[in-house]
Short mmCIF file of C-alpha atoms and ligand atoms in Angstrom, two decimals:
data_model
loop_
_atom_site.label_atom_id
_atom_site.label_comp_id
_atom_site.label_asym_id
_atom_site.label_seq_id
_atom_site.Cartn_x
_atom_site.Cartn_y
_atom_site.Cartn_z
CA UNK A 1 95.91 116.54 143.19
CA UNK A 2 96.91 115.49 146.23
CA UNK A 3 99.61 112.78 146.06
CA UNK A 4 100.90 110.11 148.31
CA UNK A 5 104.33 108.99 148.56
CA UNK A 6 106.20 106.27 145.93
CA UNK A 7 105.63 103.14 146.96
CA UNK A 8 102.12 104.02 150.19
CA UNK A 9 100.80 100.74 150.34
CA UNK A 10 97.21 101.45 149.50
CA UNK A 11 94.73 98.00 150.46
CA UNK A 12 91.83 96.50 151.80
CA UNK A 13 91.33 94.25 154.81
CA UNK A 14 89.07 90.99 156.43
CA UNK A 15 89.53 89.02 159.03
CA UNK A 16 88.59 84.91 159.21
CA UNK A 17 85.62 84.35 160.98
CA UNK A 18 83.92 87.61 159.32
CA UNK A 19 83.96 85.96 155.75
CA UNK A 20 85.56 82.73 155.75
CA UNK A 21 82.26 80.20 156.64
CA UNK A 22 83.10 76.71 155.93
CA UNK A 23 83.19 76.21 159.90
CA UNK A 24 83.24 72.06 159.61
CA UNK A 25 86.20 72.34 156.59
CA UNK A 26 89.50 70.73 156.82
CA UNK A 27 89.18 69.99 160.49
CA UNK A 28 88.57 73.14 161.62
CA UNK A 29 87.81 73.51 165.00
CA UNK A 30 85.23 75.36 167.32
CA UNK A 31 86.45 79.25 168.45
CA UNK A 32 84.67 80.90 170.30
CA UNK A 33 82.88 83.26 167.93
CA UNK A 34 81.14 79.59 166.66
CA UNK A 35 79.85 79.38 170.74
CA UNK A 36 79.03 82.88 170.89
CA UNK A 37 76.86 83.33 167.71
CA UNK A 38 75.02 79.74 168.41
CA UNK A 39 74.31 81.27 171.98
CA UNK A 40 70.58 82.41 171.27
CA UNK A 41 70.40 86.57 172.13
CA UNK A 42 74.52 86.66 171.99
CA UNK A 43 74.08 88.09 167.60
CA UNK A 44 71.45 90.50 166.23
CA UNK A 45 68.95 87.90 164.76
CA UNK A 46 70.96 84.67 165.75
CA UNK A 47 73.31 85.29 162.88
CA UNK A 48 76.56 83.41 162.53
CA UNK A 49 79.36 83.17 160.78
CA UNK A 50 78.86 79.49 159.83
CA UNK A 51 78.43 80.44 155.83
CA UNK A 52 79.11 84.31 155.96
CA UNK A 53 80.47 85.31 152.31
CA UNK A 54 81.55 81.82 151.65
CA UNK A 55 85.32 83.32 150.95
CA UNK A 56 86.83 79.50 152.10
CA UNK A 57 85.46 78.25 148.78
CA UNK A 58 85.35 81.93 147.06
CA UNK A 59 88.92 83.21 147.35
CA UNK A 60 89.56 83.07 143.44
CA UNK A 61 86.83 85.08 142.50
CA UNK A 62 87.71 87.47 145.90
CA UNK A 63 90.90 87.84 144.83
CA UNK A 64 89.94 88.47 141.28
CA UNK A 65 87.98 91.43 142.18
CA UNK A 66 91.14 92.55 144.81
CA UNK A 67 93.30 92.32 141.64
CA UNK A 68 90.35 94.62 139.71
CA UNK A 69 90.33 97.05 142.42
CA UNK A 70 94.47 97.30 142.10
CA UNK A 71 94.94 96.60 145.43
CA UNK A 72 99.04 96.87 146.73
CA UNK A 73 98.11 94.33 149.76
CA UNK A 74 95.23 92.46 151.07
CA UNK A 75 95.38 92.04 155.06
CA UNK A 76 93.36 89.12 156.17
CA UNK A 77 93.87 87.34 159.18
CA UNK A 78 94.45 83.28 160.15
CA UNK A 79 91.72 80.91 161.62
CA UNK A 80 94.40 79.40 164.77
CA UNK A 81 90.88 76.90 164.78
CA UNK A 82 92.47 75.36 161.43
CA UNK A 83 95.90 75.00 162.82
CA UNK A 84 95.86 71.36 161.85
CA UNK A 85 95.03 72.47 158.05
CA UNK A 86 96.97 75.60 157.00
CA UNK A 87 96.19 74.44 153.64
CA UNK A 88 93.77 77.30 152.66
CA UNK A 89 96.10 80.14 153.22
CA UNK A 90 98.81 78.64 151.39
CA UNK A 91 96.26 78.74 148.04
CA UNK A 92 95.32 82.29 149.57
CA UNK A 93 98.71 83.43 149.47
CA UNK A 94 99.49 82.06 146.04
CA UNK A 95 96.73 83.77 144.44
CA UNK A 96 97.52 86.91 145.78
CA UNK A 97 101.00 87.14 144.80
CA UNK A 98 100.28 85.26 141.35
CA UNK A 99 98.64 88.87 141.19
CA UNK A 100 101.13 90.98 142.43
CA UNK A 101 99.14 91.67 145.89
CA UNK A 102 101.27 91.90 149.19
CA UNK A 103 99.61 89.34 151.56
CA UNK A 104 99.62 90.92 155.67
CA UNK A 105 98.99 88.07 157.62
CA UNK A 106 97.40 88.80 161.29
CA UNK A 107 97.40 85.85 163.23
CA UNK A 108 94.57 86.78 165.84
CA UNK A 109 91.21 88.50 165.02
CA UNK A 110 89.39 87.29 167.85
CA UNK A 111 88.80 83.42 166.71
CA UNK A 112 90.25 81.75 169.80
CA UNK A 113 90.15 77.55 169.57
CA UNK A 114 87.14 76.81 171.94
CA UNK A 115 89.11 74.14 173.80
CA UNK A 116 91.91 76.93 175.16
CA UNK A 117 88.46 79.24 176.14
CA UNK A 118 87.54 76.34 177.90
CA UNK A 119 90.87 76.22 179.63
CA UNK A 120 90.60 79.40 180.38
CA UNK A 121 91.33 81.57 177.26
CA UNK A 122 92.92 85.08 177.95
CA UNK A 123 92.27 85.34 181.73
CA UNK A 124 94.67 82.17 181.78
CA UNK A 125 98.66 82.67 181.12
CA UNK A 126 99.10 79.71 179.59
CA UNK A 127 96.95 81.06 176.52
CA UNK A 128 99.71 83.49 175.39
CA UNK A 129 102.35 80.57 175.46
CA UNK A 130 100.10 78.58 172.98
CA UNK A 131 99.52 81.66 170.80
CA UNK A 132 103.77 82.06 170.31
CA UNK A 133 103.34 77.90 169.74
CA UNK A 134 100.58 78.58 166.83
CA UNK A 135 102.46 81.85 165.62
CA UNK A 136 105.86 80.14 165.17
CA UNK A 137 103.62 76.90 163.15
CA UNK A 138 101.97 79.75 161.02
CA UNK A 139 105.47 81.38 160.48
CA UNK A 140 106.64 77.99 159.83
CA UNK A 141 104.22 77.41 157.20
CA UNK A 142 103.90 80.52 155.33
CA UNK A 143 106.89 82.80 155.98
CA UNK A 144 108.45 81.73 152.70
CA UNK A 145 105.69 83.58 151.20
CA UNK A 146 104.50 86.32 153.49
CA UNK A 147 106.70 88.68 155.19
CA UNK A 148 104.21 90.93 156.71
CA UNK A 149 103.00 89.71 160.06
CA UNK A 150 100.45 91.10 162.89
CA UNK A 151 100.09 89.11 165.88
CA UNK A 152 96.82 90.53 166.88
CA UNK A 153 94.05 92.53 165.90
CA UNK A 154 92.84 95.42 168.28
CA UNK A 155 93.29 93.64 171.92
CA UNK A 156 91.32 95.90 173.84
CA UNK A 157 88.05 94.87 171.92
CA UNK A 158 89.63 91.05 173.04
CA UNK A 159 90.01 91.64 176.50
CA UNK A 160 87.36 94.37 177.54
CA UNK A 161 84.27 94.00 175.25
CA UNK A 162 84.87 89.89 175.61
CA UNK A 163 85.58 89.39 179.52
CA UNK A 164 83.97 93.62 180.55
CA UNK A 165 80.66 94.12 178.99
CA UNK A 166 80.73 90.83 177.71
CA UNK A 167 79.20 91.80 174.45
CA UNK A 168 81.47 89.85 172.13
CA UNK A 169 82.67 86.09 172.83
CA UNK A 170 83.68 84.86 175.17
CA UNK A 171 80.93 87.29 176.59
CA UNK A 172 82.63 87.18 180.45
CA UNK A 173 81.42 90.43 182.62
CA UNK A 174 84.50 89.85 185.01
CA UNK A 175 86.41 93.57 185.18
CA UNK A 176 89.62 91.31 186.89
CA UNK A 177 89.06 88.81 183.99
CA UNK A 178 89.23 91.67 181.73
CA UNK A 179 92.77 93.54 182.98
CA UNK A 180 94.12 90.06 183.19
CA UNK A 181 93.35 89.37 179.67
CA UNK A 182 94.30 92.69 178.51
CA UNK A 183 97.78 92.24 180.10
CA UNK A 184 98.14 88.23 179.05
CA UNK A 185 97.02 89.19 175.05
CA UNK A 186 99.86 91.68 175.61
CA UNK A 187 102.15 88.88 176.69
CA UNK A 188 101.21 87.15 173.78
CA UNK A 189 101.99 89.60 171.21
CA UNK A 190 105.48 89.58 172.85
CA UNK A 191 106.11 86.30 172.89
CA UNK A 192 104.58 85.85 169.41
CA UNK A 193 107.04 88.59 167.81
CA UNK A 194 109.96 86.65 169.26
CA UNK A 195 108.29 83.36 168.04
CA UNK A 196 107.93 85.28 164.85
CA UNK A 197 111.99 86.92 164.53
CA UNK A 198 113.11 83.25 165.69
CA UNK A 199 111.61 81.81 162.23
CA UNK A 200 113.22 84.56 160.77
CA UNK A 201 109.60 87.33 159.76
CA UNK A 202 110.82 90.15 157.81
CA UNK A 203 108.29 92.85 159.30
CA UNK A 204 106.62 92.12 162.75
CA UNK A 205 103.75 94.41 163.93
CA UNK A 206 101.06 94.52 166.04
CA UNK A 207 97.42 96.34 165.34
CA UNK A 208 95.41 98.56 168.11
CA UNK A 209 92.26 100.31 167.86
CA UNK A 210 92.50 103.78 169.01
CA UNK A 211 90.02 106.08 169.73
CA UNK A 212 90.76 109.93 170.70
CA UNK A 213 89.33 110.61 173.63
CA UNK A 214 87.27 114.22 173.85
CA UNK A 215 86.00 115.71 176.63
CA UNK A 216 86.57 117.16 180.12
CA UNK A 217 90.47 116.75 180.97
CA UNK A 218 90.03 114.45 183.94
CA UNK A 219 87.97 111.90 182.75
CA UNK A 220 89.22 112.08 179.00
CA UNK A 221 92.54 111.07 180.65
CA UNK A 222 91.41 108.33 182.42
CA UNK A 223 89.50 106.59 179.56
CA UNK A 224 92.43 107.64 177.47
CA UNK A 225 94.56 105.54 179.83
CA UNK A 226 91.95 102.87 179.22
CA UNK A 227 91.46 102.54 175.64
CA UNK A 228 94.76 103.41 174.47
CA UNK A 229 98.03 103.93 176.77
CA UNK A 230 96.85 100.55 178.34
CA UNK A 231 98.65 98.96 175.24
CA UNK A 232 100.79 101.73 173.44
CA UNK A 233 103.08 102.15 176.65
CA UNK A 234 104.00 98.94 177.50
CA UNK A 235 103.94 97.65 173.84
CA UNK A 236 106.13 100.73 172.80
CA UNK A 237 107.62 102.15 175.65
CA UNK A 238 107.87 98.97 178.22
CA UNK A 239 105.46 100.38 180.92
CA UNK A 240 102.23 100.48 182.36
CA UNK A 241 101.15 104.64 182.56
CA UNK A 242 101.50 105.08 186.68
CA UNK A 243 97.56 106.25 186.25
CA UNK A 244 96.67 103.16 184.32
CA UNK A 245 98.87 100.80 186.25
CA UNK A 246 97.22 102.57 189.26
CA UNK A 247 93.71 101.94 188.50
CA UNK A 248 94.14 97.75 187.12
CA UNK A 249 95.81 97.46 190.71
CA UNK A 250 92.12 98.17 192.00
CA UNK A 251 90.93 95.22 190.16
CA UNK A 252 93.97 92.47 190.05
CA UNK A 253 97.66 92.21 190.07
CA UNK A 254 99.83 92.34 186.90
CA UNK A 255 102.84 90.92 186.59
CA UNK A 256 105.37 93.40 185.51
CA UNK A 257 108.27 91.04 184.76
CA UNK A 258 106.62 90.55 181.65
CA UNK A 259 107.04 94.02 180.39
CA UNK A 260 110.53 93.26 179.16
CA UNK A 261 108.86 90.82 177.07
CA UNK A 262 105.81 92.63 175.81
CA UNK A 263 108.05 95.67 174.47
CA UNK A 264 110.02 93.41 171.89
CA UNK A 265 110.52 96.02 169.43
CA UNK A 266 108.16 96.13 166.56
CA UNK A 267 108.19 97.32 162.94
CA UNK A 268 105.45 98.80 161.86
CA UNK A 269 102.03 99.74 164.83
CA UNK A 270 98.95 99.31 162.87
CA UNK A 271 96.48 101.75 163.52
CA UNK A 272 92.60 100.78 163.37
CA UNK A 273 90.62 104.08 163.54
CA UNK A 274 86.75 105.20 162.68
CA UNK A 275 85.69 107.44 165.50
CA UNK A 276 86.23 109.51 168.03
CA UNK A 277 84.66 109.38 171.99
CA UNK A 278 83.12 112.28 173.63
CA UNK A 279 83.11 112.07 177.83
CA UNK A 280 82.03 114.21 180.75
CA UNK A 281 82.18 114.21 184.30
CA UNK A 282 78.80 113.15 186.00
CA UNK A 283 78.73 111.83 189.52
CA UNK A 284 75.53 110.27 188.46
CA UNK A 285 76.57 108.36 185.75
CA UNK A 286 77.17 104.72 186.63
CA UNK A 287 79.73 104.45 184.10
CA UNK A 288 80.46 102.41 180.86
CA UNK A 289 81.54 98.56 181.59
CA UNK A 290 83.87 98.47 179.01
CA UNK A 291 85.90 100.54 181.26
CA UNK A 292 85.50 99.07 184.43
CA UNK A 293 85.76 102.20 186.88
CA UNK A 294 84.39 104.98 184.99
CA UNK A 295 81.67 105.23 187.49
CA UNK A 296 81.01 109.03 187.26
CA UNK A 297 82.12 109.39 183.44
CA UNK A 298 79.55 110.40 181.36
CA UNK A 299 79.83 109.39 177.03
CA UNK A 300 78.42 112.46 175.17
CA UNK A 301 76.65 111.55 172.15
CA UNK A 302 77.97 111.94 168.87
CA UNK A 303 77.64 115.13 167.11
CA UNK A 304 77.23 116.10 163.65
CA UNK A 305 76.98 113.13 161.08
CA UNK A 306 76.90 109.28 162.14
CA UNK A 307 77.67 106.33 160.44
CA UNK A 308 75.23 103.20 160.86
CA UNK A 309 76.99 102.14 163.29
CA UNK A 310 76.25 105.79 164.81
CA UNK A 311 79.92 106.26 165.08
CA UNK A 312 80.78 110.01 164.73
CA UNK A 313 82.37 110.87 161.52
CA UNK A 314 85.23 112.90 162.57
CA UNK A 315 88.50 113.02 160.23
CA UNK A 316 90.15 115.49 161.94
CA UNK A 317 90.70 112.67 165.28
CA UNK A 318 92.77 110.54 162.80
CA UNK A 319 94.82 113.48 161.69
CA UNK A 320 94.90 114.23 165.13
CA UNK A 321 95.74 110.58 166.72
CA UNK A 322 98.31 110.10 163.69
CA UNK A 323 100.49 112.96 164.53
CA UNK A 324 100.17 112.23 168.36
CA UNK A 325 101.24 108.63 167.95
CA UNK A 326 104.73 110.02 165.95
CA UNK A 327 105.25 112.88 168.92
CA UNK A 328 104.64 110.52 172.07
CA UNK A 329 105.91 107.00 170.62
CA UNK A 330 108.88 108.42 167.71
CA UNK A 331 110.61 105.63 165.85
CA UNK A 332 107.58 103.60 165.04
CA UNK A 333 105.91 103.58 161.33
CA UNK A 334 102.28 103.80 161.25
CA UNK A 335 100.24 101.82 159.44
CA UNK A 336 96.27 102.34 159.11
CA UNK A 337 95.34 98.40 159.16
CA UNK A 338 91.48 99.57 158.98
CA UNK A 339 89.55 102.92 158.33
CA UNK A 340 86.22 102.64 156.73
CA UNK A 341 82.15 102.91 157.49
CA UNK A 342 79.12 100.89 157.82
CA UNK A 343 77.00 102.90 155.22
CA UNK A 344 73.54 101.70 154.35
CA UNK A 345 72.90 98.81 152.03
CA UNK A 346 73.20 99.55 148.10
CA UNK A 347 75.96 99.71 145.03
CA UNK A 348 75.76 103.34 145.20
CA UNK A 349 78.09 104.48 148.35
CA UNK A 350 78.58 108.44 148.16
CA UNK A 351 78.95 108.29 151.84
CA UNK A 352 81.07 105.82 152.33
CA UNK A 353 83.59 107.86 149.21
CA UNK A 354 82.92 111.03 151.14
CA UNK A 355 84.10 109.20 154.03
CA UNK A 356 86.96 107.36 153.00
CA UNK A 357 88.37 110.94 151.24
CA UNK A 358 87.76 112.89 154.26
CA UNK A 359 89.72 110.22 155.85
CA UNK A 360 92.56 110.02 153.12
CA UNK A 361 93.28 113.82 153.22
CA UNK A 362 93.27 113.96 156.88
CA UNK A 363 96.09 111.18 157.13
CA UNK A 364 97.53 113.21 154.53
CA UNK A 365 97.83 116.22 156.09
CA UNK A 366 99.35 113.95 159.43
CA UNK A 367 102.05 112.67 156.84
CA UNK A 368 102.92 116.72 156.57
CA UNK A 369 102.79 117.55 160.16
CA UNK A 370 105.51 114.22 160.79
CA UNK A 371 103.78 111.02 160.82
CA UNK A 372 105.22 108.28 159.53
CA UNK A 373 102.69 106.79 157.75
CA UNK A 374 103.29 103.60 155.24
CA UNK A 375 100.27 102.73 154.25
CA UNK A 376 96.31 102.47 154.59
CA UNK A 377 93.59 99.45 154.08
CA UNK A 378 89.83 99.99 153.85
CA UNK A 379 87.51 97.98 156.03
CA UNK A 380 86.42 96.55 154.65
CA UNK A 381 86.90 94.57 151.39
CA UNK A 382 83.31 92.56 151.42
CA UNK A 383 80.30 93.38 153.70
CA UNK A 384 80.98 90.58 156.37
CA UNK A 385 79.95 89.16 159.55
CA UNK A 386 80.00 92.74 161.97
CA UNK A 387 80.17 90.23 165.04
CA UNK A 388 77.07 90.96 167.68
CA UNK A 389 75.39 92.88 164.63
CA UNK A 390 75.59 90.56 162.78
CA UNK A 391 75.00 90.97 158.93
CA UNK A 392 72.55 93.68 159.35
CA UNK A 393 75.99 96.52 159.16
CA UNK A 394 77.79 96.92 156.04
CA UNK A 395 81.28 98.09 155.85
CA UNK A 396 82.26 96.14 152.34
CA UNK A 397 83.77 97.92 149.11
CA UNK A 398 82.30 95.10 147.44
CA UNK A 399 78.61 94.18 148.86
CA UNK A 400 77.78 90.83 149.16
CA UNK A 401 74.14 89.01 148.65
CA UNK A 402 73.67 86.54 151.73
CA UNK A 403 70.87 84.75 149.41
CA UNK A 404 73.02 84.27 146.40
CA UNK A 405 76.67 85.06 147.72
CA UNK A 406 77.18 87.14 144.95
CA UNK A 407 79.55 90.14 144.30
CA UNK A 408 79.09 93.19 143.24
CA UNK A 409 81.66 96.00 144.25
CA UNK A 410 80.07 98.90 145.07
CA UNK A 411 80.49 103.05 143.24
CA UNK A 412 83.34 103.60 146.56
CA UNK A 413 85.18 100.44 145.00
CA UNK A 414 85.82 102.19 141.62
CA UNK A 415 86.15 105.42 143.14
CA UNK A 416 89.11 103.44 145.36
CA UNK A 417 90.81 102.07 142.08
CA UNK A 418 91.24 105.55 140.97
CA UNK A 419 92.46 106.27 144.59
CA UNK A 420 94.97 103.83 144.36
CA UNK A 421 95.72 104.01 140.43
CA UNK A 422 96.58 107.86 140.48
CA UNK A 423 98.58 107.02 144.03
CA UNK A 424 96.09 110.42 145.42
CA UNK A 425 93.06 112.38 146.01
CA UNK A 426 91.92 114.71 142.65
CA UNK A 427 91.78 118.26 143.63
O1 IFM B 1 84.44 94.60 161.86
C1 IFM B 1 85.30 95.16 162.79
C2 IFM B 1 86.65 94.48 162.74
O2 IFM B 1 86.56 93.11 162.96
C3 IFM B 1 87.57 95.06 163.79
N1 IFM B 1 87.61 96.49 163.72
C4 IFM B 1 86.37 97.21 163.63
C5 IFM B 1 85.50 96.63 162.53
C6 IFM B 1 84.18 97.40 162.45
O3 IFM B 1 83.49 97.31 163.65
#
């Protein structure tokens, strides 16, 4: 048996505009995922997330099953489009904790109010001002209730697949839009943790997606730099890597009075891993936009097994990026905040349990080589809206029927509640 410690906060995770649906509800307003998906060729088969599982009117029964699974927390993050009606979350929240289940509230997966977009969105300053403004309102609201807070979910997806390849909303292809909203969203999560101690949040954190970068040493350190000390170092250590810092200079100016403000200390650093990235040099390569300048950078393709989204299944980069993340930023608790796989369509899962335990024992085996790791939520509780893929990927313990919106959790679910009930992996 392998055995986590007392008290590993074992859950599952969504995020808003992935299940929610009920768009028009409670005066909701337009994001711009609602733009992006109506924007014909933007989603795989014009797909939207208008209805997706329907979990606005559905939470009871979603938390029901949550409950079932034995679930310690359920992360799911805030619509800021239904800042006038908070309403929803507050019946959210009760239900969970009427069940014993931790709510972690993030307050930004990528649903930003249409009307700020239109103002602008990331690439303007003023955004990050209005996100501490709607952070300190959710506090306000809920902070009785939840203690756990993220400000934002994975901010390089935000700033360079929205404003760099332009494959998500607000689907910009602007590389100087792109550093400048990479550097405001960190703003933002500055200003929001302040907003966020001022109403008095118990745990403050914010969530990146990190991907281990393989490959030659040159180039592996540059997209290193790009994907991942582009937000760890200021975040955590209050500046921009001289390399990194270096190469956004070639596309705008930064300002770095702000760093004081974007290294507010934080509690926990959530940690969103499923792959690992693979990259050569090759003069003749013209690069990969979602790293503007890697002109001459080659990405290898995956080897050995893939998931459907053909991401490489490779444990050994989370053990790997776990125990790196407690040597080069010490004093931070980890937190996975989403591991899990797209796996093809059906109640029977064995990849996505082979998966998930290769996954489990590799953090494992991080927690004995140092890192501090608290906790770990699949992604991803219900097959949802997977953005520009629409509903074609799966990712959910629980699979959902688009015809009939029913439930039915899947062979990885019960395999999870033993996970979870036995607090470790048999044998
Ligand atoms: O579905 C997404 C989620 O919204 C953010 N992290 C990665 C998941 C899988 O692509």
């Amino acid at each position: 048996m392998i055995s986590f410690p007392r008290g590993f906060l074992w859950g599952a995770a969504t995020a808003s505009y992935q299940i929610e649906g009920a768009v028009h509800a409670d005066g909701r307003v337009p994001s711009i995922w609602d733009t992006f998906s109506h924007t014909p060729g933007m989603v795989a088969d014009g797909h939207t997330g208008d209805v997706a599982c329907d979990h606005y009117n559905r939470y009871l029964e979603d938390v029901e099953i949550m409950a079932e699974l034995g679930l310690k927390a359920y992360r799911f993050s805030i619509a800021w489009p239904r800042l006038a009606d908070l309403s929803f979350y507050d019946r959210l929240v009760d239900a969970l904790l009427d069940r014993g289940i931790a709510p972690v509230a993030t307050l930004y997966h990528w649903d930003l109010p249409q009307a700020l977009q239109d103002a602008g969105g990331w690439a303007n300053r003023d955004t990050a001002y209005r996100f501490a403004d709607y952070a300190a309102a959710a506090h306000k609201r809920l902070g009785d209730r939840v203690t756990t807070w993220t400000t934002l979910n994975e901010p390089w997806v935000s700033a360079f697949v929205g404003h760099a390849s332009g494959r998500h909303a607000p689907g910009v292809t602007d590389p100087a839009a792109a550093f400048t909203a990479a550097h405001h969203l960190m703003l933002a999560h500055g200003l929001g943790v302040r907003a966020l101690r001022a109403g008095g949040a118990e745990s403050v954190s914010l969530t990146l997606n990190l991907t281990p970068i393989l490959g030659d040493d040159e180039p592996a350190r540059l997209i290193d730099g790009l994907a991942n000390r582009i937000f760890l170092d200021p975040v955590l250590r209050g500046e921009y890597p001289a390399d990194v810092l270096a190469h956004v200079e070639r596309f705008t100016e930064v300002d770095l009075d702000d760093l004081p403000t974007i290294a507010q200390p934080i509690d926990v650093l959530g940690v969103n891993y499923y792959t690992v990235n693979r990259v050569v040099a090759d003069p003749s390569s013209g690069g990969n936009p979602e790293y503007p300048g890697s002109e001459g950078i080659a990405w290898e393709d995956p080897r050995g097994p893939v998931t459907e989204m053909d991401w490489e299944i490779n444990p050994a980069g989370l053990e790997d990026l776990l125990v790196r993340l407690s040597r080069d930023y010490p004093g931070t608790p980890l937190m996975i905040t989403e591991n899990g796989a797209a796996m093809p369509d059906g109640v029977a899962d064995p990849g996505r349990i082979s998966y998930l335990d290769a996954h489990f024992r590799a953090a494992r085996s991080a927690m004995e080589r140092g890192a501090d790791l608290r906790g770990y939520f699949v992604w991803s509780l219900l097959d949802n809206f997977e953005w520009a893929r629409g509903y074609h990927k799966r990712f959910g313990l629980v699979r959902v029927d688009y015809e009939t919106l029913e439930r039915t959790p899947r062979d990885s679910a019960r395999w999870y509640r033993e996970v979870i009930a036995r607090n470790g992996l048999a044998g």
